[in-house]
Amino acid sequence: MNILLIGSGGREHALAWALARSPRLTRLFAAPGNPGIAAYATCLALDVTDHAAVIAACRAHQIEFVVVGPEVPLVAGIVDDLTAAGIPAFGPTRAAASLEGSKGFTKDLCRDARIPTAGYQRFSELSAAKAYVRAGRIPVVIKADGLAAGKGVTVAETLEDALAALDLCFATPRAEVVVEDFMTGTEASLFLLCDGQTAKVLGSAQDHKRAYDGDLGPNTGGMGAFSPAMNLTPDLEARAMAEIVLPTLVAMAERGTPFRGMLYAGLMLTNEGPKLIEYNCRFGDPETQVLLPRLQSDLVMLLYASATGTLSALDIKMTDVVALTIVMAANGYPGAVRHGEPLQGLEAAEARSGLPVFHAGTAIVEGALSSKGGRVLNVTALGRTLGEARQNALDAAGLIIWPGGFYRRDIGLRWSQSTS
Ligand code: AMP
Ligand code: GLY
């Protein structure tokens, strides 16, 4: 099967690596891809917002299946357009992608289907939102409704912060805002491959959103992750499936918008049980970089079964080793960063870890691998325990030569049993 992978980050490098291991793959193409992905794929310089151009490229290269990595093309309806053109594609339709694309949509669905989640109100007017926040409890959580690349959420510890967050949200014309009760507990992410009716677990993970060691500094797209999640016991996972995931699939199917693709459930494990924080409608980044090294099943078969409604016949097998990834970011991230700095030592790191160093933001500049972006490399390693995986990843990361980059040394530290 010829496959086109859409995207250009560390998530897509991990997907390309896992797709390339499948005997079912004939040729892999990527749009736009990156220098890491280019080891497995022919990279096409396509504008993926131009769906007609993507369809034309599929026809030109006899592409039989498209795997969409990021949320933006999904919310823009690329799967609808590919399907209408007769090309099967992995990922939800535009309507089903509302589970990520609109926080208000998901909250209303949870309310209607009695899915445990934080209490909330939706607002389209600043003064009403402010009055509600003034009358309510602090901390409170303010969320802009649409896609915001992880930047649309404020957990406000004071009334002033909450009001300022509302001012900021409503500075955008026609803003929609969700105001949520603050939940306490620990967070875990559960990854479900779905085909509209069936959901199968493709692992769990815990991430690290703050930029610096000790969970300090600004929020980022994620500075590291490990899998499986240490806090998600089999009992909690079973509850999350029964109380959150399956009712969501039923509700989506009943609305005529069945969910196919990767359902990424962000969970808060509270005293009352798991509650939904949010859904994403695609693989996580950097979580994919720790899920796929644990996957033993054929990824091409799984993603194709998700797209074609045949998942119930398949099993997803994961090894019980622990995988951990450390994100190497450019100094200054998540703020402004310099591009074009040389990256060296990847081969040594790969020899140490036995896994590829996944490229998140790289380019070839005058023949040399260089940084291009905020999050640049994902150094991933395995271990029998979380402590061992962490040490292996740190050892590998230490072999990368990039003076302009930084990374957290404490990914997984809080949750590791060993003191390594
Ligand atoms: P989200 O983008 O919705 O995942 O939110 C980003 C982060 O904000 C989450 O990972 C949580 O740490 C936090 N968060 C979001 N909603 C809540 C909530 N209702 N209560 C407590 N923390 C929250
Ligand atoms: N790691 C967070 C995300 O993929 O949204």
PDB file of N, CA and C in Angstrom, residues 122-135 163 166-167 170 175 177 179:
ATOM      1  N   ARG A 122     -20.948  28.197  29.210  1.00  0.00           N
ATOM      2  CA  ARG A 122     -20.424  28.774  27.954  1.00  0.00           C
ATOM      3  C   ARG A 122     -20.853  30.236  27.875  1.00  0.00           C
ATOM      4  N   PHE A 123     -19.970  31.064  27.329  1.00  0.00           N
ATOM      5  CA  PHE A 123     -20.276  32.497  27.196  1.00  0.00           C
ATOM      6  C   PHE A 123     -19.859  33.017  25.823  1.00  0.00           C
ATOM      7  N   SER A 124     -20.700  33.944  25.296  1.00  0.00           N
ATOM      8  CA  SER A 124     -20.288  34.629  24.073  1.00  0.00           C
ATOM      9  C   SER A 124     -20.255  36.138  24.323  1.00  0.00           C
ATOM     10  N   GLU A 125     -20.327  36.501  25.606  1.00  0.00           N
ATOM     11  CA  GLU A 125     -20.359  37.927  25.948  1.00  0.00           C
ATOM     12  C   GLU A 125     -19.522  38.165  27.206  1.00  0.00           C
ATOM     13  N   LEU A 126     -18.636  39.144  27.142  1.00  0.00           N
ATOM     14  CA  LEU A 126     -17.672  39.391  28.219  1.00  0.00           C
ATOM     15  C   LEU A 126     -18.342  39.695  29.557  1.00  0.00           C
ATOM     16  N   SER A 127     -19.356  40.577  29.545  1.00  0.00           N
ATOM     17  CA  SER A 127     -19.898  41.019  30.839  1.00  0.00           C
ATOM     18  C   SER A 127     -20.568  39.860  31.582  1.00  0.00           C
ATOM     19  N   ALA A 128     -21.257  38.999  30.844  1.00  0.00           N
ATOM     20  CA  ALA A 128     -21.911  37.853  31.488  1.00  0.00           C
ATOM     21  C   ALA A 128     -20.864  36.896  32.053  1.00  0.00           C
ATOM     22  N   ALA A 129     -19.779  36.687  31.308  1.00  0.00           N
ATOM     23  CA  ALA A 129     -18.717  35.787  31.771  1.00  0.00           C
ATOM     24  C   ALA A 129     -18.084  36.349  33.041  1.00  0.00           C
ATOM     25  N   LYS A 130     -17.853  37.669  33.066  1.00  0.00           N
ATOM     26  CA  LYS A 130     -17.227  38.275  34.246  1.00  0.00           C
ATOM     27  C   LYS A 130     -18.138  38.168  35.468  1.00  0.00           C
ATOM     28  N   ALA A 131     -19.421  38.377  35.253  1.00  0.00           N
ATOM     29  CA  ALA A 131     -20.360  38.286  36.377  1.00  0.00           C
ATOM     30  C   ALA A 131     -20.367  36.873  36.948  1.00  0.00           C
ATOM     31  N   TYR A 132     -20.328  35.875  36.063  1.00  0.00           N
ATOM     32  CA  TYR A 132     -20.335  34.473  36.498  1.00  0.00           C
ATOM     33  C   TYR A 132     -19.079  34.164  37.307  1.00  0.00           C
ATOM     34  N   VAL A 133     -17.924  34.644  36.812  1.00  0.00           N
ATOM     35  CA  VAL A 133     -16.654  34.367  37.495  1.00  0.00           C
ATOM     36  C   VAL A 133     -16.618  35.070  38.851  1.00  0.00           C
ATOM     37  N   ARG A 134     -17.134  36.314  38.895  1.00  0.00           N
ATOM     38  CA  ARG A 134     -17.133  37.064  40.170  1.00  0.00           C
ATOM     39  C   ARG A 134     -17.981  36.360  41.224  1.00  0.00           C
ATOM     40  N   ALA A 135     -19.034  35.688  40.771  1.00  0.00           N
ATOM     41  CA  ALA A 135     -19.945  35.035  41.720  1.00  0.00           C
ATOM     42  C   ALA A 135     -19.473  33.633  42.100  1.00  0.00           C
ATOM     43  N   LEU A 163     -10.277  37.433  35.361  1.00  0.00           N
ATOM     44  CA  LEU A 163     -10.882  38.535  34.594  1.00  0.00           C
ATOM     45  C   LEU A 163      -9.977  38.942  33.438  1.00  0.00           C
ATOM     46  N   LEU A 166     -10.337  36.501  30.657  1.00  0.00           N
ATOM     47  CA  LEU A 166     -11.574  36.744  29.903  1.00  0.00           C
ATOM     48  C   LEU A 166     -11.403  37.927  28.956  1.00  0.00           C
ATOM     49  N   ASP A 167     -10.760  39.007  29.469  1.00  0.00           N
ATOM     50  CA  ASP A 167     -10.509  40.173  28.600  1.00  0.00           C
ATOM     51  C   ASP A 167      -9.745  39.746  27.354  1.00  0.00           C
ATOM     52  N   PHE A 170     -11.918  37.647  24.922  1.00  0.00           N
ATOM     53  CA  PHE A 170     -12.947  38.423  24.232  1.00  0.00           C
ATOM     54  C   PHE A 170     -12.361  39.560  23.401  1.00  0.00           C
ATOM     55  N   ALA A 175     -15.755  35.820  19.958  1.00  0.00           N
ATOM     56  CA  ALA A 175     -15.155  34.807  20.830  1.00  0.00           C
ATOM     57  C   ALA A 175     -16.235  33.992  21.535  1.00  0.00           C
ATOM     58  N   VAL A 177     -16.324  31.338  24.892  1.00  0.00           N
ATOM     59  CA  VAL A 177     -15.474  30.976  26.023  1.00  0.00           C
ATOM     60  C   VAL A 177     -16.213  29.973  26.902  1.00  0.00           C
ATOM     61  N   VAL A 179     -16.117  28.597  30.787  1.00  0.00           N
ATOM     62  CA  VAL A 179     -15.588  28.789  32.140  1.00  0.00           C
ATOM     63  C   VAL A 179     -15.873  27.502  32.912  1.00  0.00           C
TER      64      VAL A 179
END
